[in-house]
Short mmCIF file of C-alpha atoms in Angstrom, two decimals:
data_model
loop_
_atom_site.label_atom_id
_atom_site.label_comp_id
_atom_site.label_asym_id
_atom_site.label_seq_id
_atom_site.Cartn_x
_atom_site.Cartn_y
_atom_site.Cartn_z
CA MET A 61 7.33 -13.24 -5.96
CA PRO A 62 7.64 -9.63 -7.14
CA CYS A 63 9.67 -7.59 -4.71
CA ALA A 64 8.50 -4.04 -4.12
CA ARG A 65 11.33 -3.17 -1.78
CA GLY A 66 13.91 -3.24 -4.58
CA TYR A 67 12.83 0.28 -5.44
CA SER A 68 14.41 1.57 -2.22
CA VAL A 69 17.70 1.71 -4.13
CA MET A 70 16.14 4.12 -6.58
CA ALA A 71 14.52 6.13 -3.78
CA LYS A 72 17.91 6.72 -2.13
CA ALA A 73 19.87 7.41 -5.30
CA PRO A 74 21.72 10.74 -5.31
CA GLN A 75 21.30 13.41 -7.97
CA LEU A 76 17.92 12.32 -9.29
CA PRO A 77 16.86 14.03 -12.51
CA ASP A 78 14.14 16.67 -12.51
CA PHE A 79 11.44 14.43 -13.93
CA ASN A 80 8.51 16.07 -15.67
CA ASP A 81 4.90 15.28 -14.72
CA MET A 82 4.47 12.47 -17.23
CA GLU A 83 7.75 10.85 -16.23
CA LEU A 84 6.76 11.04 -12.57
CA GLU A 85 3.43 9.42 -13.33
CA VAL A 86 5.13 6.53 -15.12
CA ILE A 87 7.55 6.08 -12.21
CA PHE A 88 4.88 6.09 -9.53
CA LEU A 89 2.38 3.90 -11.36
CA THR A 90 5.10 1.32 -12.07
CA VAL A 91 6.35 1.34 -8.48
CA ILE A 92 2.85 1.23 -6.97
CA TRP A 93 1.73 -1.63 -9.21
CA ASP A 94 4.92 -3.53 -8.36
CA MET A 95 4.44 -2.91 -4.64
CA ILE A 96 0.88 -4.22 -4.74
CA ASP A 97 2.08 -7.26 -6.72
CA GLY A 98 4.53 -7.87 -3.88
CA MET A 99 1.75 -7.83 -1.29
CA VAL A 100 -1.34 -9.29 -2.96
CA ASN A 101 -0.29 -12.49 -4.70
CA ASN A 102 -0.88 -16.22 -4.46
CA ASP A 103 2.45 -16.89 -2.75
CA MET A 104 1.56 -14.50 0.07
CA LEU A 105 -2.11 -15.29 0.62
CA ARG A 106 -5.20 -17.31 -0.28
CA ILE A 107 -8.57 -15.86 -1.24
CA LEU A 108 -11.34 -18.10 0.06
CA GLY A 109 -15.11 -18.21 -0.41
CA GLU A 110 -17.43 -16.71 -2.99
CA ASP A 111 -18.35 -13.09 -3.75
CA PRO A 112 -19.57 -11.10 -1.93
CA ASN A 113 -18.39 -13.10 1.07
CA LYS A 114 -14.71 -13.74 0.43
CA GLU A 115 -11.93 -13.82 3.00
CA VAL A 116 -8.17 -13.42 2.67
CA ARG A 117 -5.86 -15.64 4.69
CA PHE A 118 -2.08 -15.45 4.75
CA GLN A 119 -0.16 -18.60 3.92
CA THR A 120 1.74 -18.42 7.23
CA SER A 121 2.21 -16.02 10.13
CA ALA A 122 5.56 -15.05 8.55
CA HIS A 123 3.70 -13.96 5.41
CA SER A 124 1.34 -11.78 7.45
CA THR A 125 4.33 -10.12 9.14
CA TYR A 126 6.09 -9.54 5.81
CA PHE A 127 2.87 -8.14 4.33
CA ASN A 128 2.64 -5.65 7.19
CA ILE A 129 6.25 -4.55 6.59
CA LEU A 130 5.61 -4.02 2.87
CA LEU A 131 2.38 -2.16 3.65
CA VAL A 132 4.26 0.27 5.91
CA ASP A 133 6.69 0.95 3.05
CA PHE A 134 3.69 1.64 0.79
CA LEU A 135 2.24 4.08 3.33
CA SER A 136 5.56 5.81 4.10
CA PRO A 137 7.09 8.88 2.42
CA GLN A 138 8.85 8.46 -0.89
CA PHE A 139 11.81 10.54 -2.05
CA ILE A 140 11.73 10.24 -5.83
CA ASN A 141 9.58 13.29 -6.35
CA LYS A 142 11.41 16.50 -5.47
CA LYS A 143 8.20 18.50 -5.80
CA THR A 144 6.43 16.68 -2.95
CA PRO A 145 9.21 14.71 -1.21
CA HIS A 146 7.17 13.72 1.84
CA ASP A 147 4.12 12.24 0.09
CA ASN A 148 3.42 8.55 0.49
CA TYR A 149 2.36 6.48 -2.49
CA LEU A 150 -1.35 6.99 -1.89
CA ASP A 151 -0.74 10.75 -1.93
CA CYS A 152 1.09 10.29 -5.24
CA LEU A 153 -1.91 8.39 -6.63
CA LYS A 154 -4.19 11.20 -5.51
CA ALA A 155 -2.00 13.72 -7.35
CA ILE A 156 -2.05 11.56 -10.49
CA CYS A 157 -5.84 11.35 -10.34
CA ALA A 158 -6.07 15.14 -10.08
CA ALA A 159 -3.99 15.67 -13.26
CA PRO A 160 -3.76 12.36 -15.19
CA GLN A 161 -1.33 12.33 -18.11
CA PHE A 162 -2.96 9.42 -19.99
CA GLU A 163 -6.65 10.09 -19.42
CA MET A 164 -9.10 8.67 -21.99
CA ASP A 165 -12.88 8.32 -21.67
CA LYS A 166 -12.91 8.97 -17.91
CA ARG A 167 -10.84 5.86 -17.24
CA ILE A 168 -9.27 7.63 -14.25
CA VAL A 169 -12.55 7.66 -12.30
CA PRO A 170 -12.26 4.18 -10.67
CA LEU A 171 -8.70 4.97 -9.52
CA THR A 172 -9.81 8.33 -8.12
CA ASN A 173 -12.62 6.71 -6.17
CA VAL A 174 -10.73 3.77 -4.67
CA THR A 175 -7.75 5.97 -3.72
CA ALA A 176 -10.04 8.38 -1.86
CA GLU A 177 -11.89 5.50 -0.17
CA PHE A 178 -8.68 3.85 1.04
CA GLN A 179 -7.24 7.14 2.30
CA ALA A 180 -10.44 7.89 4.20
CA TRP A 181 -10.43 4.41 5.74
CA LEU A 182 -6.80 4.76 6.82
CA THR A 183 -7.02 8.25 8.29
CA THR A 184 -10.27 8.13 10.27
CA ASN A 185 -9.86 7.76 14.02
CA VAL A 186 -10.82 4.46 15.64
CA GLN A 187 -11.73 4.33 19.34
CA PHE A 188 -10.15 1.53 21.37
CA GLU A 189 -11.39 0.94 24.90
CA LYS A 190 -9.88 -0.74 27.96
CA ILE A 191 -6.61 -1.74 26.27
CA TRP A 192 -4.47 -3.48 28.91
CA PHE A 193 -0.67 -3.31 28.95
CA PRO A 194 0.33 -5.48 31.94
CA THR A 195 4.08 -4.80 31.79
CA ILE A 196 3.56 -1.22 32.97
CA GLY A 197 0.16 -1.76 34.63
CA LEU A 198 -1.66 0.52 32.19
CA GLU A 199 -5.27 0.26 31.07
CA ALA A 200 -6.16 2.97 28.56
CA ASP A 201 -8.85 4.21 26.22
CA PHE A 202 -7.48 5.96 23.16
CA LYS A 203 -8.12 6.88 19.56
CA MET A 204 -5.71 6.40 16.69
CA THR A 205 -6.00 6.05 12.95
CA MET A 206 -5.67 2.74 11.14
CA HIS A 207 -2.64 4.27 9.39
CA GLU A 208 -0.95 4.86 12.76
CA LEU A 209 -1.81 1.35 13.93
CA LEU A 210 -0.43 -0.29 10.79
CA LYS A 211 2.70 1.86 10.89
CA ILE A 212 3.53 0.92 14.48
CA CYS A 213 2.88 -2.78 13.86
CA GLY A 214 4.97 -2.78 10.69
CA ASN A 215 7.88 -1.03 12.36
CA ILE A 216 7.78 -3.44 15.31
CA ALA A 217 7.93 -6.29 12.78
CA LYS A 218 10.75 -4.68 10.83
CA HIS A 219 13.10 -3.40 13.54
CA ASN A 220 14.63 -4.48 16.83
CA PHE A 221 14.16 -2.26 19.88
CA THR A 222 17.30 -0.22 19.16
CA ARG A 223 15.63 1.05 15.96
CA LEU A 224 12.20 1.70 17.49
CA THR A 225 12.84 4.89 19.44
CA GLY A 226 11.04 7.02 16.86
CA CYS A 227 8.14 4.61 16.86
CA GLY A 228 8.08 4.85 20.66
CA ARG A 229 7.84 8.63 20.43
CA ASP A 230 4.97 8.31 17.97
CA PHE A 231 3.02 6.05 20.33
CA CYS A 232 3.67 8.40 23.25
CA ASP A 233 2.27 11.25 21.14
CA ILE A 234 -0.83 9.19 20.28
CA LEU A 235 -1.47 8.44 23.95
CA GLU A 236 -0.74 12.03 25.04
CA ARG A 237 -3.39 13.45 22.71
CA ASN A 238 -5.74 10.99 24.46
CA ASN A 239 -4.69 12.32 27.89
CA VAL A 240 -2.59 9.24 28.70
CA LYS A 241 1.06 9.85 29.54
CA ILE A 242 3.90 7.34 29.37
CA ASP A 243 7.56 7.88 28.57
CA GLN A 244 9.47 6.58 25.59
CA MET A 245 11.08 3.66 27.44
CA GLN A 246 7.68 2.53 28.70
CA ALA A 247 6.44 2.59 25.12
CA LEU A 248 9.28 0.29 24.09
CA MET A 249 8.52 -2.01 27.02
CA ILE A 250 4.93 -2.58 25.90
CA PHE A 251 5.50 -2.98 22.17
CA GLU A 252 5.34 -6.78 22.41
CA GLU A 253 1.93 -6.45 24.05
CA PHE A 254 0.91 -3.86 21.46
CA TRP A 255 1.87 -6.33 18.71
CA GLU A 256 -0.17 -9.13 20.24
CA GLN A 257 -3.30 -7.01 20.48
CA PHE A 258 -3.06 -4.91 17.34
CA HIS A 259 -1.20 -7.02 14.78
CA ASP A 260 -2.48 -10.43 15.82
CA ASP A 261 -6.02 -9.13 16.31
CA VAL A 262 -6.91 -5.84 14.59
CA PHE A 263 -4.55 -6.14 11.61
CA HIS A 264 -5.49 -9.74 10.93
CA TYR A 265 -9.18 -8.91 11.19
CA HIS A 266 -8.86 -6.09 8.64
CA SER A 267 -6.26 -7.75 6.38
CA SER A 268 -8.98 -8.97 3.99
CA THR A 269 -10.30 -5.41 3.62
CA ILE A 270 -6.78 -4.03 3.11
CA CYS A 271 -6.10 -6.61 0.38
CA GLU A 272 -9.41 -5.75 -1.26
CA PHE A 273 -8.46 -2.06 -1.34
CA LEU A 274 -4.99 -2.81 -2.76
CA ASN A 275 -6.31 -5.19 -5.40
CA ASN A 276 -8.94 -2.64 -6.44
CA ILE A 277 -6.21 -0.01 -6.82
CA ARG A 278 -4.23 -2.39 -9.04
CA ILE A 279 -7.29 -3.12 -11.20
CA ALA A 280 -8.09 0.61 -11.40
CA ILE A 281 -4.52 1.41 -12.55
CA TRP A 282 -4.88 -1.24 -15.25
CA THR A 283 -8.27 0.18 -16.30
CA TYR A 284 -6.79 3.66 -16.53
CA LEU A 285 -3.75 2.59 -18.57
CA LEU A 286 -5.40 0.18 -20.98
CA GLY A 287 -6.31 2.89 -23.49
CA GLN A 288 -2.74 4.24 -23.47
CA GLN A 289 -1.35 0.73 -23.92
CA ARG A 290 -3.51 0.15 -26.97
CA LYS A 291 -2.69 3.59 -28.35
CA THR A 292 1.10 3.15 -28.27
CA PHE A 293 1.32 -0.59 -28.98
CA VAL A 294 2.86 -1.35 -32.39
CA SER A 295 3.07 -4.91 -33.73
CA THR A 296 6.37 -5.53 -35.57
CA PRO A 297 6.36 -9.24 -36.46
CA THR A 298 9.23 -10.89 -38.28
CA LYS A 299 9.55 -14.34 -39.75
CA GLU A 300 11.78 -15.35 -36.87
CA ILE A 301 9.65 -13.62 -34.14
CA PRO A 302 6.02 -13.38 -35.24
CA THR A 303 4.97 -11.88 -31.89
CA LEU A 304 7.51 -9.02 -31.88
CA TYR A 305 6.18 -5.61 -30.85
CA ARG A 306 7.21 -2.25 -29.44
CA TYR A 307 5.71 0.80 -27.75
CA ASP A 308 5.97 4.29 -29.18
CA GLU A 309 6.36 6.14 -25.91
CA PRO A 310 5.20 9.79 -25.74
CA VAL A 311 7.78 12.39 -26.67
CA GLU A 312 7.42 13.90 -23.20
CA ILE A 313 9.22 10.89 -21.75
CA LYS A 314 12.82 11.86 -22.35
CA ASP A 315 14.67 10.05 -19.55
CA GLU A 316 16.06 6.72 -20.78
CA TYR A 317 15.27 4.86 -17.58
CA VAL A 318 11.69 6.16 -17.53
CA GLN A 319 11.33 5.03 -21.15
CA HIS A 320 12.29 1.58 -19.92
CA LEU A 321 9.70 1.83 -17.13
CA TYR A 322 7.06 2.96 -19.63
CA TRP A 323 7.54 -0.20 -21.69
CA ARG A 324 7.32 -2.29 -18.49
CA LEU A 325 4.19 -0.45 -17.39
CA MET A 326 2.53 -0.90 -20.78
CA ASP A 327 3.39 -4.62 -20.70
CA LYS A 328 1.73 -4.86 -17.28
CA ALA A 329 -1.35 -3.18 -18.75
CA LYS A 330 -1.22 -5.53 -21.75
CA HIS A 331 -1.37 -8.62 -19.55
CA GLY A 332 -3.54 -7.17 -16.76
CA PRO A 333 -3.71 -8.05 -13.06
CA TYR A 334 -3.48 -11.75 -12.27
CA ILE A 335 -5.95 -11.57 -9.36
CA GLN A 336 -9.49 -10.62 -10.32
CA GLU A 337 -11.71 -8.28 -8.35
CA PHE A 338 -13.15 -9.84 -5.19
CA LYS A 339 -15.64 -8.75 -2.53
CA VAL A 340 -14.82 -9.29 1.15
CA THR A 341 -17.56 -10.47 3.47
CA PRO A 342 -19.25 -7.71 5.50
CA MET A 343 -18.62 -9.85 8.60
CA LEU A 344 -14.96 -8.77 8.38
CA LYS A 345 -15.87 -5.07 8.23
CA LYS A 346 -17.97 -4.63 11.37
CA ARG A 347 -15.40 -4.55 14.18
CA TYR A 348 -12.83 -1.83 14.78
CA GLN A 349 -14.78 0.79 12.89
CA PRO A 350 -14.38 4.53 13.58
CA GLU A 351 -15.39 5.51 17.13
CA VAL A 352 -16.89 2.10 18.04
CA ALA A 353 -13.94 -0.30 18.41
CA LYS A 354 -13.79 -2.37 21.59
CA ALA A 355 -10.93 -4.30 23.12
CA LYS A 356 -11.04 -8.02 22.47
CA PRO A 357 -12.47 -9.85 25.55
#
């Protein structure tokens, strides 16, 4: 299975070069495609049914937990780009769509659209009513974004309680803006109950939609890059290797490692995504929508 988290080594590396805009685009598109490969693949999940009524199911509960952890990494700040060091990878996609380096024949349009749609879905407030946390005797109505929900669930999955103090502060802030006050230790005390209600219920309900968004981003990246792949692909067959080829990378890509990534990215575009576009059933898009979500009976 492709492993997106391997790029954390690169993200923490000291003394990163001052990459130019084209080099940054190659880096981010490679990393983002790899991260989606690590989440949406046949080892992690199954896609059941027929369009437009498909459903995604994780192979096991462990796979759903791991998916949530990887998704939080995807939605968390990256530190490769010195120009915008606190952007997450969706923000980086949005910046690429605003000034694409390899644009041909409006191929960037699908990527622009799906990035905006996913960001809007993640950042719109959802109203939850009568959420019961028995450990501290709290019943609360509150709003939070799907991004906040996924982030808290992913961090609970990833860390033990000694590493969740920041997450506890975040949840306290969410409740405080909804006129509900608890302290940080109370937040830690109810995280198991939060997980049961929001990962096991809300996340699982929307996991098909999330996978659809991610797969559409992957397909849109491929659509955008296909013209560039064909433009720079050079067949160099020999008697010994009749399928030999190379890529003539743009002169703007000067960094040796980014040249390596460019060849990898063009190879990914050459072969294309291995999961085709799919449409998730509307029945998995009706609950937990902005301003109308209800607690599970």
